[in-house]
Amino acid sequence: MVVSGQGNPRPPAPPDVRSARHREAAVRIAVLASIAHRVPPRDYGPWEQVASTLAEGLVSRGHDVTLFATADSLTSARLRSTAPTGYEEDRSLDAKVHEALHIAGLFERADGFDVISNQFDFLPLAFSRLTSTPVVTTIHGFSSERILPVFRAYDDIGHYVAISDADRHPDLTYAATIHHGIELDGFSLGAGDGGYLLFLGRIHPHKGTATAIEVARRAGLPLVIAGIVQDESYFREQVEPHVDGRSVTYVGSVGPTERDRLLGGAVALLHLIAFDEPFGLSVVESLVTGTPVVAYRRGSMPEIVRPGVSGALVDGVDEAVTAVADVGALDRAACRADAVARFSADRMVDDYARLFARLTG
Amino acid sequence: MVVSGQGNPRPPAPPDVRSARHREAAVRIAVLASIAHRVPPRDYGPWEQVASTLAEGLVSRGHDVTLFATADSLTSARLRSTAPTGYEEDRSLDAKVHEALHIAGLFERADGFDVISNQFDFLPLAFSRLTSTPVVTTIHGFSSERILPVFRAYDDIGHYVAISDADRHPDLTYAATIHHGIELDGFSLGAGDGGYLLFLGRIHPHKGTATAIEVARRAGLPLVIAGIVQDESYFREQVEPHVDGRSVTYVGSVGPTERDRLLGGAVALLHLIAFDEPFGLSVVESLVTGTPVVAYRRGSMPEIVRPGVSGALVDGVDEAVTAVADVGALDRAACRADAVARFSADRMVDDYARLFARLTG
């Protein structure tokens, strides 16, 4: 059963698009993405990346998918847009105005869907009692305890998805924990022969860029830093002074090809976070190139990194330095295999599809 | 016809509460207030003040009124709350979270009302197609052109109310212009014999506090400044250095009794605004105490101040100084009478009640 939601009707997907192993009936699914960035994001944008991976995977399984995202988004789903582009990319756009239009654009058509996948954070919850269509809200993390009241208020119908067990809040009821998964295409098994350590992520105190610099220095290995600068003063004061192009190199934001090369050549990825990170896409990206990860033991890290298989969980700078020396002995193919089995897009999409089938069945 | 919306049903208002001159049938009205402050506000809060005045007036006319506002609000309407207090008054409250809960709290019950008076700005528009109950949105001003897309998107069903003709945007369709009105109780005819000029409003470059200081100095009269400091650096750099307790006095935010006394004793109110103010409640408050207003000729000022009757419209500091000398000759009782006729709460409530009757008729 493939039925067009409304507008621009598409013909049903041909049967060969559907994998035989997916036994769910086709479902009319709305995926509500964040509009901070385009889907998929050009560089930073983990929420938009997950929305893209999910939408593509659901389309490939023969579902009738409508993606609500910015007008410059790229998708094989039906695209519905109110915002021309991401409000982080065009500062003439008022974020609050475009969020309101974007969410209303979905809920004014909500009855045409069997299920809504809310990848947007909490504001859509305020609309969720105004339709009988179930709204599945993926909680991409809690910016602070101050946002809990709205999650509590919709706990009865929220169908919340945690992105790690570590990020589950004790006050809330969850429909599932679904770890993110990534498209494997862009990530090949690397040789890890570049003789450097890698920091990959936004430059922000949360991400421990300065800690990575210290650990690399003490481990006697050069550090390559890749990612957008999210905290300018942190970059200026604690990162930039160490950048000398030899022991510490900053390469800015990198595209898919360069990212694959940088990851595959690294001895290890340093993920010495200063907060309980709910998930770490860059950690998974590293693992699937075979590059082990040395991570602080907090947040979701114990659910992602397998000590002795794909890296090390450490509790301080000293342990991190020791771990850097040790993880070089790990089998990179086994590291990749473990990550592929647990963090592929296929696995994530299967998990969501199963949840949607349960709610619409 | 008085029907309780839902919950806490009240008995119908006794017939004697209804004024004979109001011929509209009782209507189930939801008034959605801002939750930046309590209703009515303790000091600053023009949106909350208008919501309060409107709700009280509609109740006194026998309508079945539900006020959606903070839990510490004071009203003779039925009160419905999600936020405990104003988010400007308790910074532990996340504004976006509580706005979402507040607006949803109304729209989840929207079908129980005949009409919704949105005094909250644009976010409720995003919910307005999800109910058949008409939503009348009072536009309290445009913070910037960047918020226009959402007003344009709901222009077909927005029933927009402009708060002055000057504030009407050419792209939008309006149901009415309704000037604000004020409760007259707190404002008596003053003698204007205090020998000072008055600035009343938030201390902000928009309000021209520094210009008022200059005009008062050149007019040879002391200036009293009353109001909250909204722009700290403006206050520190352009206002505070002139405050000497004689030629310039700053008395902070004032309560109703002191405000009435300050207004009634002033020679004139200086309202030398640096923006196209959509309305000026403090201007009306001055006029009803008989104190004429010297205002810059911009925004809504030509719709409020009647040159030769209740003040002067001027185009610069020189003209303002001259006007201060002239307005002392105006008849203070006539000034008050003109303002009472045009800017009473009764007149405002009548206008809204008439509009609601037209939409629910």
XYZ file of C-alpha atoms in Angstrom:
722
model
C 0.000 0.000 0.000
C 1.681 3.151 -1.211
C -0.588 6.160 -1.048
C 0.446 9.704 -1.762
C 0.006 11.991 1.193
C -1.148 15.032 -0.724
C 0.052 17.213 -3.586
C 2.591 16.057 -6.190
C 1.417 12.459 -6.118
C 4.083 9.949 -7.044
C 3.417 6.557 -8.564
C 3.900 3.652 -6.189
C 7.520 2.556 -5.923
C 8.217 -0.368 -8.250
C 8.373 -3.680 -6.372
C 12.056 -4.246 -7.114
C 12.969 -1.243 -4.979
C 11.756 -3.095 -1.914
C 14.139 -5.483 -0.299
C 12.556 -8.840 0.328
C 13.889 -8.940 3.863
C 11.747 -5.950 4.839
C 8.371 -7.351 5.480
C 6.643 -4.213 6.749
C 3.822 -2.844 4.619
C 4.666 0.495 2.993
C 3.806 3.324 5.310
C 3.132 7.002 4.589
C 5.890 8.624 6.605
C 6.598 12.300 7.176
C 10.154 13.082 8.266
C 10.429 16.504 9.889
C 14.027 17.702 9.693
C 15.712 20.596 11.395
C 15.997 23.676 9.149
C 19.183 25.073 10.658
C 20.925 23.529 7.663
C 20.057 21.919 4.368
C 19.400 18.140 4.283
C 21.915 16.556 4.009
C 24.137 19.196 5.591
C 27.020 20.698 3.594
C 29.333 20.335 6.570
C 28.097 20.521 10.190
C 24.552 19.356 10.902
C 24.141 15.995 12.690
C 20.350 16.300 13.017
C 20.017 17.036 9.318
C 22.380 14.152 8.532
C 20.248 11.685 10.485
C 17.053 12.970 8.850
C 18.666 12.471 5.441
C 19.932 8.959 6.190
C 16.541 7.966 7.572
C 14.541 9.421 4.674
C 16.754 7.792 2.047
C 16.639 4.447 3.797
C 12.868 4.495 4.134
C 12.455 5.397 0.450
C 14.727 2.532 -0.550
C 12.502 0.175 1.433
C 9.507 1.256 -0.623
C 7.831 3.509 1.902
C 6.014 6.657 0.835
C 8.235 9.287 2.401
C 7.765 13.049 2.549
C 10.725 15.013 3.856
C 9.960 18.400 5.406
C 13.217 20.336 5.097
C 14.729 23.442 3.503
C 13.988 24.010 -0.180
C 17.625 23.457 -1.165
C 17.650 19.981 0.379
C 18.557 16.950 -1.720
C 16.412 13.863 -1.277
C 14.804 10.981 -3.108
C 11.748 11.436 -0.887
C 8.993 13.907 -1.741
C 10.318 17.286 -0.525
C 8.097 19.855 1.167
C 9.574 23.199 2.128
C 8.693 26.545 3.538
C 12.215 27.827 4.313
C 14.372 28.520 1.243
C 17.567 27.443 2.984
C 18.993 26.872 6.470
C 18.668 29.774 8.876
C 22.252 29.155 9.997
C 23.320 29.626 6.391
C 21.269 32.738 5.588
C 21.094 35.145 8.496
C 18.348 37.172 6.826
C 15.993 34.348 7.823
C 14.383 34.632 11.261
C 14.791 31.197 12.861
C 11.636 31.413 14.970
C 9.489 32.536 12.037
C 10.733 29.788 9.773
C 10.498 27.111 12.443
C 6.838 28.053 12.942
C 6.078 27.937 9.219
C 8.017 24.700 8.785
C 6.294 22.793 11.563
C 2.855 24.137 10.647
C 3.538 23.073 7.058
C 3.635 19.483 8.258
C 0.881 19.523 10.856
C -1.582 21.192 8.493
C -1.217 17.964 6.444
C -0.653 15.540 9.322
C -3.782 13.476 8.695
C -2.343 12.414 5.334
C 0.429 10.427 7.012
C 0.479 7.172 8.938
C 3.343 8.305 11.141
C 5.466 11.409 11.672
C 9.167 11.130 12.487
C 10.067 14.292 14.363
C 13.805 14.933 14.044
C 13.314 18.601 14.967
C 13.436 18.787 18.783
C 10.544 19.760 21.035
C 8.466 22.439 19.315
C 6.474 19.952 17.166
C 5.270 18.284 20.374
C 3.059 21.327 20.920
C 1.180 20.348 17.759
C 1.094 16.630 18.425
C -2.275 16.452 20.192
C -3.915 18.234 17.259
C -3.666 15.198 14.987
C -4.437 11.524 15.419
C -1.300 10.586 13.474
C 1.370 9.276 15.856
C 4.379 11.558 16.242
C 7.655 9.787 17.008
C 10.083 12.279 18.511
C 13.776 11.521 18.386
C 15.408 13.379 21.270
C 18.806 14.433 19.943
C 19.940 15.487 23.391
C 18.837 17.870 26.120
C 20.322 21.335 25.769
C 19.468 21.863 29.451
C 17.127 20.678 32.199
C 15.034 23.745 31.398
C 13.576 22.065 28.320
C 12.269 19.053 30.245
C 8.802 20.476 31.024
C 7.713 20.170 27.412
C 8.956 16.579 27.098
C 7.194 15.719 30.348
C 3.957 17.322 29.114
C 3.848 15.053 26.065
C 5.291 11.938 27.681
C 1.953 10.124 27.290
C 1.933 10.414 23.483
C 5.564 11.310 22.717
C 6.826 7.928 21.440
C 10.274 9.190 22.385
C 13.362 7.721 20.789
C 16.613 8.036 22.744
C 19.759 8.149 20.632
C 21.658 6.278 23.345
C 20.738 4.580 26.594
C 23.010 7.064 28.331
C 20.836 9.925 27.131
C 17.571 8.505 28.485
C 16.090 10.842 31.062
C 14.595 9.063 34.087
C 11.446 11.220 33.972
C 10.508 10.164 30.452
C 8.977 7.122 28.799
C 10.712 5.889 25.675
C 9.456 3.861 22.741
C 13.014 2.771 21.894
C 16.695 3.573 21.933
C 17.921 3.795 18.360
C 21.597 4.526 17.853
C 22.362 6.579 14.800
C 23.754 4.818 11.770
C 25.752 6.143 8.848
C 25.904 5.493 5.127
C 28.976 3.313 4.664
C 29.636 4.370 1.071
C 31.862 7.290 1.935
C 34.062 5.383 4.370
C 36.661 2.830 3.294
C 38.974 0.740 5.448
C 42.115 2.844 5.860
C 45.657 1.698 6.587
C 46.138 4.019 9.568
C 49.635 4.716 8.270
C 49.625 8.526 8.336
C 51.518 8.726 11.596
C 49.112 11.285 13.150
C 46.231 11.513 15.583
C 42.947 13.095 14.511
C 40.415 15.419 16.132
C 37.175 15.522 14.089
C 34.238 17.655 15.192
C 33.201 21.181 15.972
C 35.808 23.237 17.806
C 34.117 23.790 21.155
C 35.093 23.199 24.807
C 32.539 20.346 24.930
C 34.508 18.463 22.320
C 37.860 18.704 24.132
C 39.965 20.091 21.295
C 42.540 21.519 23.722
C 42.698 18.210 25.607
C 43.383 16.432 22.325
C 46.279 18.831 21.679
C 47.776 18.021 25.061
C 47.385 14.262 24.664
C 48.937 14.307 21.177
C 51.890 16.348 22.420
C 52.541 13.955 25.287
C 52.070 10.939 22.996
C 54.676 12.414 20.662
C 52.428 12.337 17.617
C 51.221 15.146 15.376
C 47.532 16.103 15.659
C 45.299 17.022 12.746
C 42.206 19.035 13.691
C 39.217 19.065 11.320
C 35.828 20.698 11.866
C 33.995 23.992 12.031
C 34.852 26.555 14.684
C 31.747 26.811 16.850
C 33.312 28.694 19.756
C 35.490 31.491 18.388
C 37.129 32.570 21.628
C 37.953 28.984 22.604
C 39.570 28.489 19.201
C 41.523 31.743 19.452
C 42.725 31.210 23.011
C 43.185 27.461 23.411
C 43.593 25.980 19.947
C 45.060 28.460 17.460
C 48.200 29.267 19.533
C 49.241 25.602 19.194
C 48.670 25.368 15.453
C 52.104 25.308 13.814
C 51.406 23.210 10.720
C 53.647 20.403 12.000
C 52.775 19.145 15.476
C 49.293 20.636 15.263
C 47.523 21.266 11.953
C 44.058 22.795 11.511
C 42.449 21.908 8.183
C 39.008 23.460 8.737
C 35.820 21.720 7.677
C 36.457 18.835 5.284
C 34.335 17.306 2.526
C 33.573 13.568 2.256
C 36.670 12.544 0.243
C 39.135 14.366 2.456
C 37.342 13.178 5.582
C 37.654 9.550 4.474
C 41.362 10.032 3.728
C 42.047 11.821 7.035
C 40.176 9.204 9.071
C 41.697 6.238 7.295
C 45.249 7.495 7.752
C 44.996 8.292 11.465
C 46.564 6.186 14.194
C 43.568 6.987 16.375
C 40.728 9.483 16.784
C 40.826 11.484 20.017
C 37.349 12.080 21.440
C 38.102 13.524 24.867
C 34.730 15.133 25.451
C 33.890 17.441 28.326
C 30.162 16.660 28.394
C 27.899 13.624 28.364
C 27.587 13.488 24.625
C 24.341 11.747 23.661
C 25.905 10.240 20.532
C 29.037 10.747 18.442
C 28.649 10.472 14.678
C 32.333 11.291 14.114
C 33.288 8.403 16.409
C 31.298 5.994 14.280
C 32.778 7.470 11.117
C 36.253 6.812 12.474
C 35.458 3.250 13.479
C 34.163 2.277 10.043
C 37.467 3.367 8.466
C 39.149 1.001 10.918
C 40.641 3.813 13.000
C 40.247 3.112 16.726
C 38.910 5.799 19.045
C 40.341 6.933 22.359
C 37.354 8.430 24.160
C 36.555 9.724 27.595
C 34.304 7.247 29.399
C 31.152 9.372 29.564
C 27.826 9.921 27.813
C 27.221 7.462 24.983
C 30.872 6.527 24.487
C 30.653 3.158 26.310
C 27.812 2.208 23.940
C 29.874 2.992 20.840
C 33.540 2.214 21.518
C 34.419 -1.410 22.353
C 37.591 -1.486 24.430
C 40.045 -4.008 23.013
C 38.156 -4.163 19.717
C 37.650 -0.635 18.465
C 39.462 1.629 20.899
C 39.762 2.599 24.527
C 37.617 4.305 27.159
C 39.737 6.457 29.436
C 39.274 8.724 32.446
C 41.990 11.329 32.103
C 44.906 12.643 30.097
C 47.410 10.107 31.471
C 45.218 7.166 30.523
C 44.568 8.707 27.122
C 48.301 8.968 26.397
C 48.804 5.319 27.342
C 45.798 4.259 25.267
C 47.162 6.015 22.180
C 50.241 3.794 22.397
C 48.103 0.675 22.842
C 45.328 1.040 20.259
C 47.809 0.832 17.383
C 47.883 -2.913 18.051
C 44.154 -3.359 17.374
C 42.970 -5.136 14.215
C 41.605 -2.349 12.015
C 39.417 -4.712 10.001
C 37.812 -6.023 13.167
C 37.285 -2.462 14.364
C 35.475 -1.666 11.139
C 33.450 -4.878 11.180
C 32.152 -4.183 14.678
C 31.091 -0.670 13.731
C 29.486 -1.748 10.466
C 27.432 -4.360 12.296
C 26.171 -1.917 14.882
C 26.125 1.544 13.283
C 25.186 1.191 9.621
C 22.383 3.254 8.126
C 20.642 -0.021 7.321
C 20.501 -1.016 10.960
C 19.203 2.422 11.997
C 16.545 2.488 9.281
C 15.484 -1.052 10.165
C 15.035 -0.001 13.781
C 12.919 3.016 12.841
C 10.893 1.055 10.288
C 10.148 -1.595 12.900
C 9.042 1.066 15.392
C 6.844 2.786 12.815
C 5.270 -0.565 11.866
C 4.513 -1.243 15.513
C 2.803 2.156 15.911
C 0.829 1.997 12.673
C 0.064 -1.721 12.715
C -25.843 32.303 25.538
C -23.083 31.731 28.041
C -21.453 28.349 27.690
C -18.420 27.191 29.589
C -15.551 26.286 27.335
C -14.318 23.353 29.371
C -13.226 22.612 32.929
C -14.148 24.791 35.910
C -17.563 25.763 34.520
C -18.870 29.083 35.801
C -22.524 29.978 36.101
C -23.792 32.419 33.489
C -23.118 36.023 34.434
C -26.169 37.609 36.061
C -28.071 39.876 33.673
C -27.299 43.041 35.648
C -23.623 42.669 34.829
C -24.372 43.272 31.183
C -24.708 46.813 30.070
C -27.849 47.388 28.053
C -25.932 49.237 25.375
C -23.979 46.103 24.507
C -26.284 44.169 22.306
C -23.908 41.386 21.247
C -24.784 37.902 22.408
C -22.330 36.482 24.937
C -19.447 34.807 23.187
C -16.986 32.179 24.427
C -13.743 34.060 24.064
C -10.188 32.865 24.678
C -7.663 35.635 25.258
C -4.092 34.443 24.702
C -1.705 36.748 26.554
C 2.048 37.017 26.363
C 3.820 35.135 29.169
C 6.870 37.377 29.372
C 5.146 38.947 32.375
C 2.183 38.330 34.614
C -1.242 39.717 33.581
C -1.624 42.558 34.429
C 2.095 43.383 34.493
C 3.728 44.520 37.728
C 5.519 47.312 35.869
C 6.584 47.012 32.231
C 4.450 44.852 29.947
C 2.209 46.664 27.429
C 1.040 43.452 25.733
C 0.066 41.935 29.054
C -1.655 45.206 30.024
C -3.784 45.182 26.884
C -4.685 41.504 27.405
C -5.768 42.330 30.952
C -7.840 45.357 29.960
C -9.505 43.386 27.186
C -10.280 40.335 29.326
C -11.729 42.424 32.169
C -13.862 44.468 29.772
C -15.229 41.396 28.022
C -16.102 39.765 31.360
C -17.914 42.902 32.481
C -20.003 42.750 29.307
C -21.146 39.245 30.216
C -18.993 37.261 27.845
C -17.564 33.883 28.807
C -13.878 34.691 28.880
C -10.899 32.390 29.432
C -7.557 34.097 29.864
C -4.470 32.055 28.966
C -1.656 33.670 30.946
C 0.899 32.941 33.670
C -0.384 31.196 36.796
C 0.285 34.256 38.964
C -1.965 36.442 36.806
C -4.912 38.295 38.320
C -8.162 38.230 36.383
C -11.913 38.005 36.739
C -11.934 35.747 33.673
C -11.364 31.992 33.937
C -7.570 31.594 34.126
C -5.706 28.809 32.350
C -1.973 28.513 32.838
C 0.972 26.357 31.978
C 3.791 28.769 32.960
C 4.048 29.496 36.695
C 5.165 33.091 36.140
C 6.621 35.340 33.438
C 9.835 34.108 31.842
C 11.242 37.629 32.091
C 10.658 37.449 35.823
C 12.074 33.963 36.441
C 15.100 33.231 34.317
C 14.995 29.529 35.220
C 12.074 29.275 32.774
C 12.980 28.589 29.152
C 10.945 31.054 27.092
C 10.655 28.823 24.032
C 9.547 25.813 26.062
C 6.908 27.751 27.942
C 5.649 29.549 24.862
C 5.107 26.169 23.204
C 3.240 24.742 26.207
C 1.216 27.944 26.611
C 0.022 28.143 23.022
C -0.644 24.398 22.819
C -2.642 24.712 26.040
C -5.080 26.923 24.196
C -5.183 25.228 20.814
C -5.753 21.786 22.335
C -9.058 23.295 23.584
C -9.684 25.670 20.689
C -12.914 24.052 19.550
C -14.526 25.020 22.870
C -14.347 28.718 21.991
C -16.241 30.883 19.552
C -13.275 33.146 18.949
C -9.632 33.410 20.009
C -8.025 36.781 20.663
C -4.310 36.304 20.072
C -2.370 38.975 21.958
C 0.801 36.869 21.766
C 2.497 37.734 18.466
C 2.985 35.365 15.543
C 3.655 31.868 16.880
C -0.046 31.035 17.456
C -0.669 31.639 13.750
C 1.138 28.356 13.091
C -1.683 26.595 14.958
C -4.520 28.615 13.491
C -5.375 26.339 10.554
C -5.732 23.393 12.933
C -9.014 24.664 14.374
C -12.180 26.037 12.851
C -12.411 28.659 15.596
C -11.463 32.071 14.199
C -8.197 33.461 15.550
C -8.005 37.261 15.732
C -4.347 38.303 15.891
C -3.500 41.716 17.277
C -0.177 42.752 15.771
C 1.573 44.686 18.513
C 4.256 45.860 16.116
C 6.834 44.342 13.790
C 10.164 43.691 15.463
C 11.673 43.538 11.970
C 10.784 42.854 8.339
C 12.142 39.339 8.934
C 8.973 38.323 10.749
C 6.701 39.245 7.826
C 6.742 35.819 6.109
C 4.625 34.270 8.838
C 2.059 37.085 8.789
C 1.909 36.812 4.996
C 1.408 33.039 5.204
C -1.711 33.442 7.367
C -3.039 36.612 5.777
C -6.065 34.724 4.414
C -7.316 33.700 7.870
C -5.382 36.036 10.161
C -8.139 38.548 11.025
C -5.309 40.940 11.806
C -5.875 43.883 14.100
C -3.524 46.841 13.686
C -2.944 48.895 16.820
C -2.639 52.055 14.696
C -3.141 52.907 11.056
C 0.514 53.891 10.968
C 1.503 50.342 11.856
C -0.472 48.688 9.055
C 1.839 46.843 6.713
C 0.947 47.232 3.039
C 1.372 43.488 2.389
C -1.250 42.449 4.927
C -5.037 42.384 5.099
C -6.564 43.770 8.281
C -9.902 43.126 9.962
C -9.661 46.423 11.854
C -7.465 49.057 13.407
C -8.164 49.131 17.129
C -6.256 51.666 19.182
C -5.444 50.546 22.678
C -7.545 51.924 25.501
C -6.784 52.233 29.200
C -8.711 51.845 32.426
C -9.443 55.417 33.520
C -9.708 54.601 37.212
C -6.051 55.141 37.998
C -5.778 58.492 36.220
C -7.258 61.719 37.593
C -7.191 65.205 36.073
C -4.044 66.835 37.417
C -3.252 70.508 37.842
C 0.021 70.397 35.923
C 1.507 72.635 38.586
C 4.671 70.673 39.425
C 6.904 72.862 37.301
C 8.636 69.889 35.600
C 8.622 67.926 32.366
C 8.173 64.153 32.413
C 9.697 61.231 30.541
C 7.672 58.032 31.121
C 8.647 54.762 29.502
C 11.438 52.236 29.232
C 14.914 53.768 29.081
C 16.018 52.826 25.568
C 17.356 54.765 22.576
C 14.021 54.162 20.798
C 12.239 56.172 23.439
C 14.505 59.223 23.176
C 15.378 59.606 26.839
C 18.564 61.550 26.014
C 16.647 63.813 23.642
C 14.173 64.564 26.411
C 17.080 65.584 28.670
C 18.351 67.988 26.029
C 14.936 69.522 25.368
C 14.236 69.991 29.067
C 17.607 71.673 29.576
C 17.018 74.081 26.708
C 13.454 74.735 27.863
C 14.790 75.635 31.303
C 12.634 73.090 33.117
C 13.566 70.129 35.319
C 12.980 66.679 33.874
C 11.680 63.695 35.819
C 12.449 60.309 34.235
C 10.339 57.280 35.210
C 10.512 53.763 33.796
C 12.542 50.577 33.711
C 16.053 50.566 32.271
C 15.862 48.349 29.192
C 19.193 49.345 27.653
C 21.831 49.385 30.389
C 24.676 50.917 28.377
C 22.425 53.665 26.991
C 21.334 54.473 30.520
C 24.909 54.485 31.822
C 26.356 56.557 28.994
C 23.618 58.950 27.930
C 21.208 59.294 30.841
C 22.876 58.667 34.194
C 25.622 61.322 33.759
C 22.894 64.004 33.606
C 21.002 62.797 36.658
C 21.706 65.307 39.449
C 18.471 65.103 41.438
C 17.585 68.715 40.508
C 17.561 69.419 36.776
C 17.285 65.708 35.957
C 15.780 63.166 38.366
C 15.456 59.407 37.784
C 12.765 57.789 39.916
C 12.853 54.259 38.450
C 9.716 52.280 37.772
C 6.638 53.765 39.469
C 3.443 52.181 40.748
C -0.072 53.404 39.845
C -0.432 56.072 42.584
C 2.952 57.658 41.994
C 2.455 57.475 38.229
C -0.848 59.365 38.491
C 0.764 61.995 40.703
C 3.810 62.383 38.424
C 1.696 62.627 35.288
C -0.840 65.049 36.772
C 1.815 67.438 38.015
C 3.830 67.657 34.811
C 3.815 70.652 32.480
C 4.112 68.229 29.562
C 5.189 64.688 28.702
C 8.139 64.474 26.313
C 7.781 61.596 23.848
C 10.624 62.238 21.422
C 10.817 58.752 19.970
C 13.504 57.512 17.612
C 11.356 54.853 15.918
C 7.939 54.553 14.361
C 6.219 53.507 17.528
C 3.077 51.515 16.724
C 1.251 52.878 19.783
C 2.126 54.732 22.981
C 0.272 53.703 26.124
C 2.215 56.203 28.247
C 1.123 59.002 25.895
C -2.508 58.113 26.449
C -1.937 57.860 30.215
C -0.539 61.392 30.188
C -3.389 62.793 28.132
C -6.073 61.450 30.480
C -4.462 63.266 33.404
C -4.775 66.448 31.316
C -1.022 66.685 30.707
C -0.296 67.556 27.073
C 2.298 65.584 25.112
C 5.112 66.942 22.979
C 5.854 64.097 20.569
C 7.937 63.546 17.499
C 5.695 63.359 14.429
C 6.222 59.691 13.571
C 4.620 56.272 13.965
C 1.247 56.399 15.667
C 1.771 59.800 17.316
C -0.385 61.755 14.811
C -3.256 59.367 15.610
C -2.993 59.963 19.363
C -1.866 63.547 19.996
C -4.178 66.327 18.748
C -2.124 69.453 18.086
C -3.774 72.482 19.695
C -5.961 70.259 21.881
C -3.745 67.737 23.631
C -0.190 68.612 22.697
C 2.165 69.164 19.792
C 3.735 67.104 17.013
C 7.273 68.280 16.310
C 10.128 67.395 13.979
C 13.242 68.220 15.967
C 14.722 69.509 19.186
C 14.188 73.207 18.328
C 10.503 72.698 17.637
C 10.181 70.601 20.779
C 11.630 73.399 22.925
C 9.202 75.912 21.421
C 6.280 73.508 21.875
C 7.067 73.031 25.566
C 6.556 76.771 26.049
C 3.289 76.724 24.069
C 1.452 73.651 25.399
C 1.150 75.173 28.879
C -1.660 77.301 27.421
C -3.792 74.279 26.491
C -6.977 73.501 28.419
C -6.092 70.454 30.515
C -9.722 69.397 30.914
C -10.207 69.460 27.155
C -7.024 67.452 26.717
C -8.359 64.811 29.076
C -11.817 64.803 27.506
C -10.400 64.167 24.046
C -8.304 61.258 25.312
C -11.141 59.757 27.340
C -13.398 59.814 24.302
C -10.874 58.094 22.087
C -8.676 55.919 24.317
C -10.781 54.495 27.128
C -10.795 50.775 27.852
C -14.546 50.853 27.144
C -13.977 52.082 23.618
C -11.282 49.452 22.992
C -13.375 46.626 24.397
C -16.378 47.778 22.373
C -14.271 47.687 19.228
C -13.021 44.161 19.930
C -16.471 42.921 20.976
C -17.923 44.275 17.754
C -15.221 42.558 15.697
C -15.717 39.265 17.545
C -19.486 39.503 17.022
C -18.932 40.055 13.317
C -16.695 36.968 13.066
C -18.903 34.700 15.148
C -22.209 36.104 13.954
